[in-house]
Amino acid sequence: MSSSDALKWLNENFNFVDSVTIIDHSGTIIAKQRFNPRYTDEENAADNQWALGKNLLEVFPGQNFQSSALLAALKTDGVIYRQQEIAWNHLGKKSVTNNLTIPIVCRGQFVGSVQLSRDVTNMGRSGRTVQRAHEESSAPAATGARYTLEDIVGQSPEIQEVRRLIQRIANSSSSVLVYGETGTGKELVVSSIHNASYRKDKTFMPINCAALPESILESLLFGTRRGAFTGAEDRVGLIEECSGGTIYLDEINSMPLKLQSKLLRVLDTKTVMALGASKPKEVDIRIVASVNRSPEQLMQNKEMLPDLFYRLNAIHIRVPPLRSRPEDIELLAQHFLDSYNRQLGKQNNGISPEAMELLKTYHWPGNVRELEHTIEAALNLTDGSRELRVEDIPAYFFSPAGASAAGSGGANARSVPNVPLRDAVADYERGLIRQALQEAKGNIDRAAALLQIPRTTLYSRMSKLGLR
């Protein structure tokens, strides 16, 4: 966004501030001040105190790295201007805000983000979402569903069948069960279903059932009435709030069986009963759920009520693991390279044949998500506009566990070692720098030339990695 566009946006959408929030690199809230006139001073103070030290996803369970500008700023180099961002907090209260979000960067690393917000919940909708020019946001920001069919990358028969299924069932009123391994892109599929349906202009609300305690999840979904329990207030649940739209229940097998029973009643009767209410309310809601294990495992482990499983499984979509569609790896790798070039402000112009061959022969136990993070990590290790090379690939690819995974298409291939990606990349980078310094006999200028990075960058990386 140009400086004139930014100033115009600020003048139109940001003439005062209701709250300031700061998170660290892990998403933990380290500072929060809310001055919102919709609440009393006591309520604002209590909210500020309660949120400190908690993860943002605990305070706003439905948020993710796409829907939350605070989280997106942890991976985006530049200010994010976002209008009409919708969020539901842990108590089920809805808020709509205009946000100015700034990443906090220290020595080239994202260490947090700060957000200034203006509450526009009761002011209606006007204007459009304005973000940085290089950010991609093809989905309707008002609904919360970011992805469309065009975002499903791949040419394999398996992924083409997923697209065909989405197109066929999008406008059905039936519930859907999506299953696939972790990292295969289940939310992308669910979001695409919503945006291909007649509900696309209504709310899309993702909920991670594994991230919330039973009591909070129950009141969040079904709502409460004053007096239902100590401290209970009249709050509309998300099922009622999202009537007309789609609710996505991720890891529904983590939902307690008692709540699964209540959810089954919603599906059967098209009504919802709030905690403490005397009569149900009619709702028009489509529920799409996902699981990361096979239906056979769910039934065997008794993680789901059979009646709920059969009700949801009327329409089912299996998202294939990446190892079963190797012909899509090159397309996905180039897609992520283009995306992170824009996000990181780089101009790397491709992937070398040797590096691409390594990517194609790796087993990918973490699926598409692991491939995305691998490209992101590799791109962070490069400067200039050269192509990605084998030496840019994270270190664990060359470890014994990684080697056993590479070239093995079997389901029993070993997974990557239990080491954080950031630590593995740092170890590999130390090795490259030490090797370059040895070859250059300690000459910094020559070592920088061998690594094809500026001298100042080499000094900075050596300091960051604890190298003399």
Short mmCIF file of C-alpha atoms in Angstrom, two decimals:
data_model
loop_
_atom_site.label_atom_id
_atom_site.label_comp_id
_atom_site.label_asym_id
_atom_site.label_seq_id
_atom_site.Cartn_x
_atom_site.Cartn_y
_atom_site.Cartn_z
CA MET A 1 0.00 0.00 0.00
CA SER A 2 1.38 3.42 -0.94
CA SER A 3 1.83 6.10 1.71
CA SER A 4 -1.10 8.10 0.28
CA ASP A 5 -3.38 5.03 0.33
CA ALA A 6 -2.31 4.25 3.89
CA LEU A 7 -3.06 7.81 5.02
CA LYS A 8 -6.45 7.71 3.31
CA TRP A 9 -7.27 4.38 5.00
CA LEU A 10 -6.28 5.74 8.41
CA ASN A 11 -8.41 8.85 7.92
CA GLU A 12 -11.45 6.81 6.86
CA ASN A 13 -11.24 3.90 9.31
CA PHE A 14 -8.98 4.79 12.20
CA ASN A 15 -9.72 8.15 13.78
CA PHE A 16 -9.41 6.78 17.34
CA VAL A 17 -8.18 3.68 19.21
CA ASP A 18 -10.17 1.38 21.53
CA SER A 19 -7.45 -1.12 22.44
CA VAL A 20 -3.77 -1.98 22.19
CA THR A 21 -2.54 -5.60 22.22
CA ILE A 22 1.01 -6.98 22.03
CA ILE A 23 1.91 -10.66 21.57
CA ASP A 24 5.29 -12.42 21.53
CA HIS A 25 6.55 -14.85 18.88
CA SER A 26 4.53 -17.73 20.37
CA GLY A 27 1.23 -15.80 20.31
CA THR A 28 1.21 -15.16 24.08
CA ILE A 29 -0.35 -11.83 25.09
CA ILE A 30 2.34 -9.82 26.92
CA ALA A 31 0.53 -6.45 27.04
CA LYS A 32 -3.12 -5.47 26.66
CA GLN A 33 -5.06 -2.29 27.30
CA ARG A 34 -8.73 -2.02 26.32
CA PHE A 35 -10.59 1.28 26.66
CA ASN A 36 -13.73 0.23 24.78
CA PRO A 37 -16.77 2.43 25.60
CA ARG A 38 -19.05 -0.59 24.94
CA TYR A 39 -17.89 -1.91 28.32
CA THR A 40 -17.61 -0.43 31.82
CA ASP A 41 -14.21 0.57 33.21
CA GLU A 42 -14.37 -2.47 35.51
CA GLU A 43 -15.09 -4.84 32.59
CA ASN A 44 -12.24 -3.35 30.54
CA ALA A 45 -9.82 -3.66 33.46
CA ALA A 46 -10.88 -7.26 34.20
CA ASP A 47 -10.48 -8.25 30.53
CA ASN A 48 -7.01 -6.68 30.36
CA GLN A 49 -5.87 -8.54 33.46
CA TRP A 50 -7.42 -11.89 32.51
CA ALA A 51 -5.84 -11.97 29.05
CA LEU A 52 -2.25 -11.32 30.17
CA GLY A 53 -0.04 -14.39 29.82
CA LYS A 54 -2.63 -16.32 27.82
CA ASN A 55 -2.23 -17.40 24.22
CA LEU A 56 -4.26 -15.38 21.74
CA LEU A 57 -6.01 -18.58 20.59
CA GLU A 58 -7.23 -19.17 24.14
CA VAL A 59 -8.80 -15.71 24.25
CA PHE A 60 -10.15 -15.94 20.67
CA PRO A 61 -10.59 -19.69 19.96
CA GLY A 62 -11.76 -19.32 16.35
CA GLN A 63 -8.76 -17.31 15.16
CA ASN A 64 -5.86 -18.61 13.07
CA PHE A 65 -2.87 -17.25 11.13
CA GLN A 66 -5.13 -16.15 8.27
CA SER A 67 -8.05 -14.59 10.14
CA SER A 68 -6.00 -12.83 12.86
CA ALA A 69 -3.82 -9.91 11.79
CA LEU A 70 -1.86 -10.19 15.07
CA LEU A 71 -0.81 -13.75 14.19
CA ALA A 72 -0.33 -12.99 10.49
CA ALA A 73 2.10 -10.19 11.43
CA LEU A 74 4.42 -12.78 13.00
CA LYS A 75 5.17 -13.99 9.46
CA THR A 76 4.60 -10.82 7.40
CA ASP A 77 7.24 -8.16 6.80
CA GLY A 78 5.27 -4.90 6.91
CA VAL A 79 2.29 -3.13 8.40
CA ILE A 80 -1.10 -4.83 7.95
CA TYR A 81 -4.13 -2.61 7.46
CA ARG A 82 -7.25 -4.65 8.08
CA GLN A 83 -10.84 -3.47 8.07
CA GLN A 84 -13.82 -5.28 9.61
CA GLU A 85 -11.91 -8.16 11.25
CA ILE A 86 -14.43 -10.45 12.98
CA ALA A 87 -13.63 -12.45 16.13
CA TRP A 88 -15.50 -14.34 18.84
CA ASN A 89 -13.88 -14.44 22.27
CA HIS A 90 -13.79 -17.33 24.75
CA LEU A 91 -17.19 -16.26 26.13
CA GLY A 92 -18.83 -16.24 22.71
CA LYS A 93 -18.94 -12.43 22.36
CA LYS A 94 -18.57 -11.14 18.83
CA SER A 95 -16.42 -8.11 17.98
CA VAL A 96 -15.72 -6.35 14.69
CA THR A 97 -12.62 -4.17 14.57
CA ASN A 98 -10.51 -2.06 12.27
CA ASN A 99 -6.89 -2.96 12.98
CA LEU A 100 -3.46 -1.49 12.36
CA THR A 101 -0.96 -4.29 13.06
CA ILE A 102 2.83 -3.95 13.11
CA PRO A 103 5.36 -6.80 13.33
CA ILE A 104 8.18 -6.53 15.88
CA VAL A 105 11.48 -7.60 14.33
CA CYS A 106 14.79 -7.99 16.16
CA ARG A 107 17.98 -8.83 14.25
CA GLY A 108 16.01 -10.20 11.35
CA GLN A 109 13.72 -12.41 13.47
CA PHE A 110 9.99 -11.90 14.12
CA VAL A 111 9.69 -11.65 17.91
CA GLY A 112 6.14 -10.36 18.24
CA SER A 113 3.51 -7.97 16.95
CA VAL A 114 1.52 -4.99 18.22
CA GLN A 115 -2.04 -4.10 17.23
CA LEU A 116 -4.04 -0.90 17.55
CA SER A 117 -7.79 -1.52 17.22
CA ARG A 118 -10.94 0.49 16.75
CA ASP A 119 -14.19 -1.28 17.68
CA VAL A 120 -16.86 -0.98 14.97
CA THR A 121 -19.11 -3.84 16.11
CA ASN A 122 -22.27 -1.73 16.18
CA MET A 123 -21.49 0.47 13.21
CA GLY A 124 -22.46 -1.85 10.34
CA ARG A 125 -20.34 -2.78 7.38
CA SER A 126 -18.87 -0.38 4.90
CA GLY A 127 -15.85 -0.27 2.69
CA ARG A 128 -13.59 -3.21 1.96
CA THR A 129 -10.60 -4.90 3.49
CA VAL A 130 -7.36 -3.13 2.58
CA GLN A 131 -4.04 -4.89 3.17
CA ARG A 132 -0.51 -4.70 1.92
CA ALA A 133 -0.37 -4.81 -1.86
CA HIS A 134 1.53 -8.10 -1.93
CA GLU A 135 -0.83 -9.95 0.44
CA GLU A 136 -3.11 -12.46 -1.19
CA SER A 137 -6.66 -12.58 0.11
CA SER A 138 -9.04 -14.00 -2.47
CA ALA A 139 -11.63 -15.07 0.09
CA PRO A 140 -14.42 -12.83 1.34
CA ALA A 141 -13.01 -11.20 4.49
CA ALA A 142 -16.52 -10.72 5.93
CA THR A 143 -17.18 -14.46 6.22
CA GLY A 144 -13.86 -15.62 7.64
CA ALA A 145 -13.41 -18.28 4.91
CA ARG A 146 -10.07 -17.45 3.31
CA TYR A 147 -9.64 -20.22 0.74
CA THR A 148 -11.42 -21.09 -2.50
CA LEU A 149 -11.16 -23.93 -5.00
CA GLU A 150 -8.44 -21.99 -6.82
CA ASP A 151 -6.22 -22.29 -3.75
CA ILE A 152 -6.17 -26.10 -3.91
CA VAL A 153 -2.89 -26.67 -5.76
CA GLY A 154 -2.20 -29.93 -7.58
CA GLN A 155 -2.75 -31.95 -10.74
CA SER A 156 -2.80 -35.48 -9.30
CA PRO A 157 -5.96 -37.58 -9.80
CA GLU A 158 -6.51 -37.62 -6.03
CA ILE A 159 -6.57 -33.85 -5.65
CA GLN A 160 -8.64 -33.41 -8.81
CA GLU A 161 -11.21 -35.77 -7.29
CA VAL A 162 -11.28 -33.61 -4.12
CA ARG A 163 -12.07 -30.55 -6.25
CA ARG A 164 -14.84 -32.40 -8.09
CA LEU A 165 -16.38 -33.55 -4.80
CA ILE A 166 -16.37 -30.01 -3.41
CA GLN A 167 -18.16 -28.70 -6.49
CA ARG A 168 -20.76 -31.47 -6.34
CA ILE A 169 -21.62 -31.18 -2.65
CA ALA A 170 -21.08 -27.47 -1.98
CA ASN A 171 -24.73 -26.48 -2.25
CA SER A 172 -26.06 -29.47 -0.34
CA SER A 173 -27.59 -28.83 3.08
CA SER A 174 -26.06 -32.06 4.44
CA SER A 175 -23.21 -32.09 6.93
CA VAL A 176 -19.74 -33.12 5.78
CA LEU A 177 -16.90 -35.08 7.39
CA VAL A 178 -13.40 -34.35 6.09
CA TYR A 179 -10.60 -36.67 7.11
CA GLY A 180 -6.89 -36.69 6.44
CA GLU A 181 -3.53 -36.72 8.20
CA THR A 182 -2.23 -33.66 10.02
CA GLY A 183 -0.95 -31.05 7.59
CA THR A 184 -2.84 -32.23 4.50
CA GLY A 185 -4.96 -29.07 4.23
CA LYS A 186 -8.33 -29.99 5.70
CA GLU A 187 -9.26 -26.38 6.56
CA LEU A 188 -8.45 -25.37 2.98
CA VAL A 189 -10.98 -27.97 1.77
CA VAL A 190 -13.63 -26.91 4.31
CA SER A 191 -13.18 -23.22 3.52
CA SER A 192 -13.50 -24.01 -0.20
CA ILE A 193 -16.77 -25.85 0.43
CA HIS A 194 -18.20 -22.77 2.15
CA ASN A 195 -17.04 -20.36 -0.56
CA ALA A 196 -18.42 -22.59 -3.34
CA SER A 197 -21.86 -22.73 -1.67
CA TYR A 198 -24.87 -20.44 -1.49
CA ARG A 199 -23.76 -19.67 2.08
CA LYS A 200 -20.58 -17.93 0.90
CA ASP A 201 -21.79 -14.48 1.99
CA LYS A 202 -22.66 -15.72 5.47
CA THR A 203 -20.39 -16.44 8.44
CA PHE A 204 -17.73 -19.15 8.35
CA MET A 205 -16.59 -20.02 11.88
CA PRO A 206 -13.69 -22.47 12.49
CA ILE A 207 -13.48 -23.99 15.99
CA ASN A 208 -10.63 -26.23 17.19
CA CYS A 209 -12.39 -28.68 19.51
CA ALA A 210 -9.08 -29.94 20.92
CA ALA A 211 -8.01 -26.49 22.12
CA LEU A 212 -10.91 -25.73 24.46
CA PRO A 213 -12.05 -27.18 27.80
CA GLU A 214 -15.48 -28.82 27.80
CA SER A 215 -17.23 -26.08 29.79
CA ILE A 216 -15.98 -23.28 27.55
CA LEU A 217 -16.69 -25.21 24.34
CA GLU A 218 -20.25 -25.96 25.45
CA SER A 219 -21.14 -22.36 26.34
CA LEU A 220 -19.31 -21.08 23.24
CA LEU A 221 -21.27 -23.32 20.86
CA PHE A 222 -24.69 -23.43 22.49
CA GLY A 223 -24.89 -20.15 24.43
CA THR A 224 -26.02 -19.47 27.99
CA ARG A 225 -28.88 -17.85 29.87
CA ARG A 226 -28.49 -15.86 33.04
CA GLY A 227 -28.69 -18.11 36.08
CA ALA A 228 -27.71 -21.31 34.27
CA PHE A 229 -24.63 -21.46 36.54
CA THR A 230 -22.71 -19.09 38.79
CA GLY A 231 -21.71 -16.04 36.76
CA ALA A 232 -23.66 -17.07 33.67
CA GLU A 233 -24.99 -14.27 31.48
CA ASP A 234 -27.29 -14.09 28.47
CA ARG A 235 -24.95 -14.98 25.61
CA VAL A 236 -25.79 -16.16 22.13
CA GLY A 237 -23.90 -19.32 21.12
CA LEU A 238 -21.94 -19.58 17.89
CA ILE A 239 -24.42 -22.08 16.42
CA GLU A 240 -27.19 -19.49 16.71
CA GLU A 241 -24.90 -16.56 15.87
CA CYS A 242 -23.75 -18.25 12.64
CA SER A 243 -27.22 -19.25 11.48
CA GLY A 244 -27.25 -19.16 7.70
CA GLY A 245 -23.54 -19.92 7.52
CA THR A 246 -21.07 -22.71 8.19
CA ILE A 247 -19.40 -23.92 11.39
CA TYR A 248 -16.19 -25.91 10.98
CA LEU A 249 -15.46 -28.26 13.90
CA ASP A 250 -11.81 -29.25 13.62
CA GLU A 251 -10.76 -32.45 15.46
CA ILE A 252 -14.37 -33.16 16.38
CA ASN A 253 -13.26 -36.50 17.84
CA SER A 254 -11.69 -34.44 20.68
CA MET A 255 -15.14 -33.14 21.63
CA PRO A 256 -16.48 -34.83 24.81
CA LEU A 257 -19.18 -37.42 24.10
CA LYS A 258 -21.74 -35.39 26.11
CA LEU A 259 -21.32 -32.45 23.73
CA GLN A 260 -21.34 -34.78 20.72
CA SER A 261 -24.79 -35.89 21.87
CA LYS A 262 -26.01 -32.27 22.06
CA LEU A 263 -24.55 -31.58 18.62
CA LEU A 264 -26.35 -34.62 17.19
CA ARG A 265 -29.63 -33.15 18.45
CA VAL A 266 -28.86 -29.89 16.64
CA LEU A 267 -28.31 -31.80 13.42
CA ASP A 268 -31.47 -33.88 13.83
CA THR A 269 -33.87 -31.12 14.92
CA LYS A 270 -32.31 -28.00 13.34
CA THR A 271 -32.70 -26.32 16.73
CA VAL A 272 -30.30 -25.29 19.49
CA MET A 273 -30.92 -25.12 23.24
CA ALA A 274 -28.77 -22.69 25.23
CA LEU A 275 -27.60 -23.63 28.72
CA GLY A 276 -30.39 -22.60 31.11
CA ALA A 277 -32.92 -21.93 28.34
CA SER A 278 -36.49 -23.22 28.55
CA LYS A 279 -37.07 -23.77 24.84
CA PRO A 280 -34.95 -24.32 21.74
CA LYS A 281 -34.42 -21.93 18.83
CA GLU A 282 -34.52 -22.86 15.17
CA VAL A 283 -31.23 -22.48 13.29
CA ASP A 284 -30.13 -22.84 9.69
CA ILE A 285 -26.56 -24.02 10.02
CA ARG A 286 -24.26 -26.29 8.06
CA ILE A 287 -21.76 -28.22 10.14
CA VAL A 288 -18.57 -29.44 8.53
CA ALA A 289 -16.23 -31.47 10.74
CA SER A 290 -12.76 -32.92 10.33
CA VAL A 291 -10.70 -35.70 11.91
CA ASN A 292 -7.05 -36.68 11.47
CA ARG A 293 -7.58 -40.42 11.86
CA SER A 294 -9.40 -42.99 9.78
CA PRO A 295 -13.09 -43.71 10.51
CA GLU A 296 -12.09 -47.26 11.50
CA GLN A 297 -9.74 -45.92 14.19
CA LEU A 298 -12.38 -43.51 15.50
CA MET A 299 -14.90 -46.30 15.93
CA GLN A 300 -12.38 -48.71 17.40
CA ASN A 301 -11.16 -46.14 19.97
CA LYS A 302 -14.71 -44.98 20.73
CA GLU A 303 -13.77 -41.36 20.12
CA MET A 304 -17.07 -40.53 18.44
CA LEU A 305 -20.68 -41.43 19.01
CA PRO A 306 -21.59 -43.85 16.21
CA ASP A 307 -24.85 -41.97 15.50
CA LEU A 308 -23.00 -38.66 15.15
CA PHE A 309 -20.34 -40.23 12.97
CA TYR A 310 -22.91 -41.74 10.60
CA ARG A 311 -24.83 -38.43 10.53
CA LEU A 312 -21.73 -36.44 9.58
CA ASN A 313 -20.34 -39.10 7.27
CA ALA A 314 -23.32 -38.84 4.89
CA ILE A 315 -20.89 -36.80 2.79
CA HIS A 316 -17.22 -37.51 3.35
CA ILE A 317 -14.06 -36.20 1.71
CA ARG A 318 -10.66 -37.82 2.19
CA VAL A 319 -7.73 -35.43 1.77
CA PRO A 320 -4.78 -37.49 0.46
CA PRO A 321 -1.34 -37.35 2.11
CA LEU A 322 1.40 -35.66 0.11
CA ARG A 323 3.40 -38.89 -0.29
CA SER A 324 0.53 -40.38 -2.33
CA ARG A 325 0.63 -37.54 -4.88
CA PRO A 326 4.33 -36.87 -5.64
CA GLU A 327 3.40 -35.25 -8.96
CA ASP A 328 2.04 -32.29 -6.96
CA ILE A 329 5.25 -31.58 -5.01
CA GLU A 330 6.86 -29.39 -7.69
CA LEU A 331 3.66 -27.33 -8.15
CA LEU A 332 3.26 -26.87 -4.40
CA ALA A 333 6.93 -26.00 -3.85
CA GLN A 334 6.79 -23.31 -6.57
CA HIS A 335 3.49 -22.01 -5.13
CA PHE A 336 5.03 -21.60 -1.66
CA LEU A 337 8.20 -20.10 -3.13
CA ASP A 338 6.17 -17.42 -4.91
CA SER A 339 4.12 -16.75 -1.78
CA TYR A 340 7.11 -16.38 0.57
CA ASN A 341 9.03 -14.33 -1.98
CA ARG A 342 6.26 -11.77 -1.63
CA GLN A 343 5.99 -12.07 2.15
CA LEU A 344 9.74 -11.87 2.80
CA GLY A 345 10.48 -9.33 0.09
CA LYS A 346 12.81 -11.67 -1.82
CA GLN A 347 13.24 -12.48 -5.49
CA ASN A 348 14.51 -16.05 -5.58
CA ASN A 349 13.80 -17.24 -9.08
CA GLY A 350 13.27 -20.96 -8.74
CA ILE A 351 14.47 -24.24 -7.27
CA SER A 352 17.50 -26.06 -8.63
CA PRO A 353 16.94 -29.50 -10.24
CA GLU A 354 19.01 -31.16 -7.50
CA ALA A 355 17.00 -29.50 -4.70
CA MET A 356 13.72 -30.33 -6.41
CA GLU A 357 14.76 -33.97 -6.74
CA LEU A 358 15.47 -34.04 -3.01
CA LEU A 359 12.02 -32.60 -2.28
CA LYS A 360 10.37 -35.16 -4.56
CA THR A 361 12.07 -38.15 -2.94
CA TYR A 362 11.41 -37.12 0.67
CA HIS A 363 8.57 -38.93 2.47
CA TRP A 364 6.85 -35.79 3.93
CA PRO A 365 5.44 -37.15 7.20
CA GLY A 366 4.19 -33.60 7.93
CA ASN A 367 2.49 -33.39 4.52
CA VAL A 368 1.82 -30.07 2.75
CA ARG A 369 2.35 -28.03 5.92
CA GLU A 370 5.86 -29.47 6.30
CA LEU A 371 6.65 -28.67 2.65
CA GLU A 372 5.46 -25.08 3.16
CA HIS A 373 7.64 -24.59 6.25
CA THR A 374 10.60 -26.19 4.47
CA ILE A 375 10.37 -23.66 1.63
CA GLU A 376 9.95 -20.82 4.13
CA ALA A 377 13.02 -21.95 6.11
CA ALA A 378 15.11 -22.39 2.96
CA LEU A 379 14.14 -18.97 1.64
CA ASN A 380 15.16 -17.35 4.93
CA LEU A 381 18.68 -18.72 4.45
CA THR A 382 19.18 -17.14 1.03
CA ASP A 383 19.93 -13.63 -0.18
CA GLY A 384 19.63 -12.05 -3.59
CA SER A 385 17.75 -13.55 -6.50
CA ARG A 386 19.44 -16.92 -6.98
CA GLU A 387 17.51 -20.18 -7.04
CA LEU A 388 17.10 -22.38 -3.96
CA ARG A 389 19.80 -25.05 -3.76
CA VAL A 390 20.36 -28.29 -1.87
CA GLU A 391 22.45 -26.47 0.76
CA ASP A 392 19.44 -24.28 1.58
CA ILE A 393 17.29 -27.28 2.54
CA PRO A 394 16.92 -27.69 6.37
CA ALA A 395 19.47 -29.91 8.07
CA TYR A 396 17.15 -32.73 9.13
CA PHE A 397 16.76 -33.81 5.49
CA PHE A 398 20.35 -35.09 5.71
CA SER A 399 20.04 -36.73 9.13
CA PRO A 400 19.70 -40.55 9.39
CA ALA A 401 15.96 -40.22 10.07
CA GLY A 402 15.51 -37.82 7.19
CA ALA A 403 17.52 -40.02 4.87
CA SER A 404 15.35 -42.99 5.73
CA ALA A 405 12.26 -40.94 4.92
CA ALA A 406 13.65 -39.68 1.63
CA GLY A 407 13.04 -42.08 -1.20
CA SER A 408 10.67 -44.19 0.89
CA GLY A 409 7.09 -44.09 -0.24
CA GLY A 410 5.90 -46.69 2.22
CA ALA A 411 3.56 -45.91 5.06
CA ASN A 412 6.09 -47.19 7.59
CA ALA A 413 8.82 -44.70 6.75
CA ARG A 414 10.31 -43.04 9.80
CA SER A 415 9.27 -39.50 10.68
CA VAL A 416 11.63 -36.56 11.24
CA PRO A 417 13.47 -36.39 14.58
CA ASN A 418 11.78 -34.66 17.47
CA VAL A 419 13.78 -31.43 17.02
CA PRO A 420 12.22 -27.99 16.45
CA LEU A 421 12.63 -26.85 12.84
CA ARG A 422 14.17 -23.54 14.00
CA ASP A 423 16.93 -25.39 15.92
CA ALA A 424 17.64 -27.75 13.02
CA VAL A 425 17.94 -24.85 10.59
CA ALA A 426 20.23 -22.94 13.00
CA ASP A 427 22.54 -25.98 13.37
CA TYR A 428 22.75 -26.39 9.62
CA GLU A 429 23.45 -22.67 9.12
CA ARG A 430 26.27 -22.81 11.72
CA GLY A 431 27.84 -25.67 9.79
CA LEU A 432 27.72 -23.76 6.49
CA ILE A 433 29.27 -20.65 8.04
CA ARG A 434 32.03 -22.64 9.78
CA GLN A 435 32.85 -24.41 6.51
CA ALA A 436 33.01 -21.11 4.62
CA LEU A 437 35.26 -19.54 7.28
CA GLN A 438 37.60 -22.54 7.13
CA GLU A 439 37.85 -22.35 3.35
CA ALA A 440 38.43 -18.59 3.57
CA LYS A 441 41.04 -19.07 6.33
CA GLY A 442 39.06 -16.74 8.59
CA ASN A 443 38.72 -13.93 6.02
CA ILE A 444 35.23 -12.50 6.53
CA ASP A 445 35.00 -10.85 3.11
CA ARG A 446 35.93 -14.06 1.31
CA ALA A 447 33.63 -16.19 3.48
CA ALA A 448 30.74 -13.83 2.73
CA ALA A 449 31.51 -14.13 -0.98
CA LEU A 450 31.51 -17.94 -0.75
CA LEU A 451 28.10 -17.84 0.98
CA GLN A 452 26.86 -15.20 -1.50
CA ILE A 453 25.65 -12.87 1.25
CA PRO A 454 26.74 -9.34 2.24
CA ARG A 455 29.56 -8.99 4.76
CA THR A 456 27.23 -7.24 7.24
CA THR A 457 24.73 -10.09 6.97
CA LEU A 458 27.44 -12.63 7.77
CA TYR A 459 28.46 -10.66 10.86
CA SER A 460 24.81 -10.48 11.95
CA ARG A 461 24.20 -14.21 11.44
CA MET A 462 27.44 -15.13 13.28
CA SER A 463 26.36 -12.99 16.24
CA LYS A 464 22.87 -14.50 16.22
CA LEU A 465 24.24 -18.06 16.11
CA GLY A 466 26.93 -17.51 18.76
CA LEU A 467 29.88 -17.84 16.37
CA ARG A 468 33.13 -15.88 16.70
#
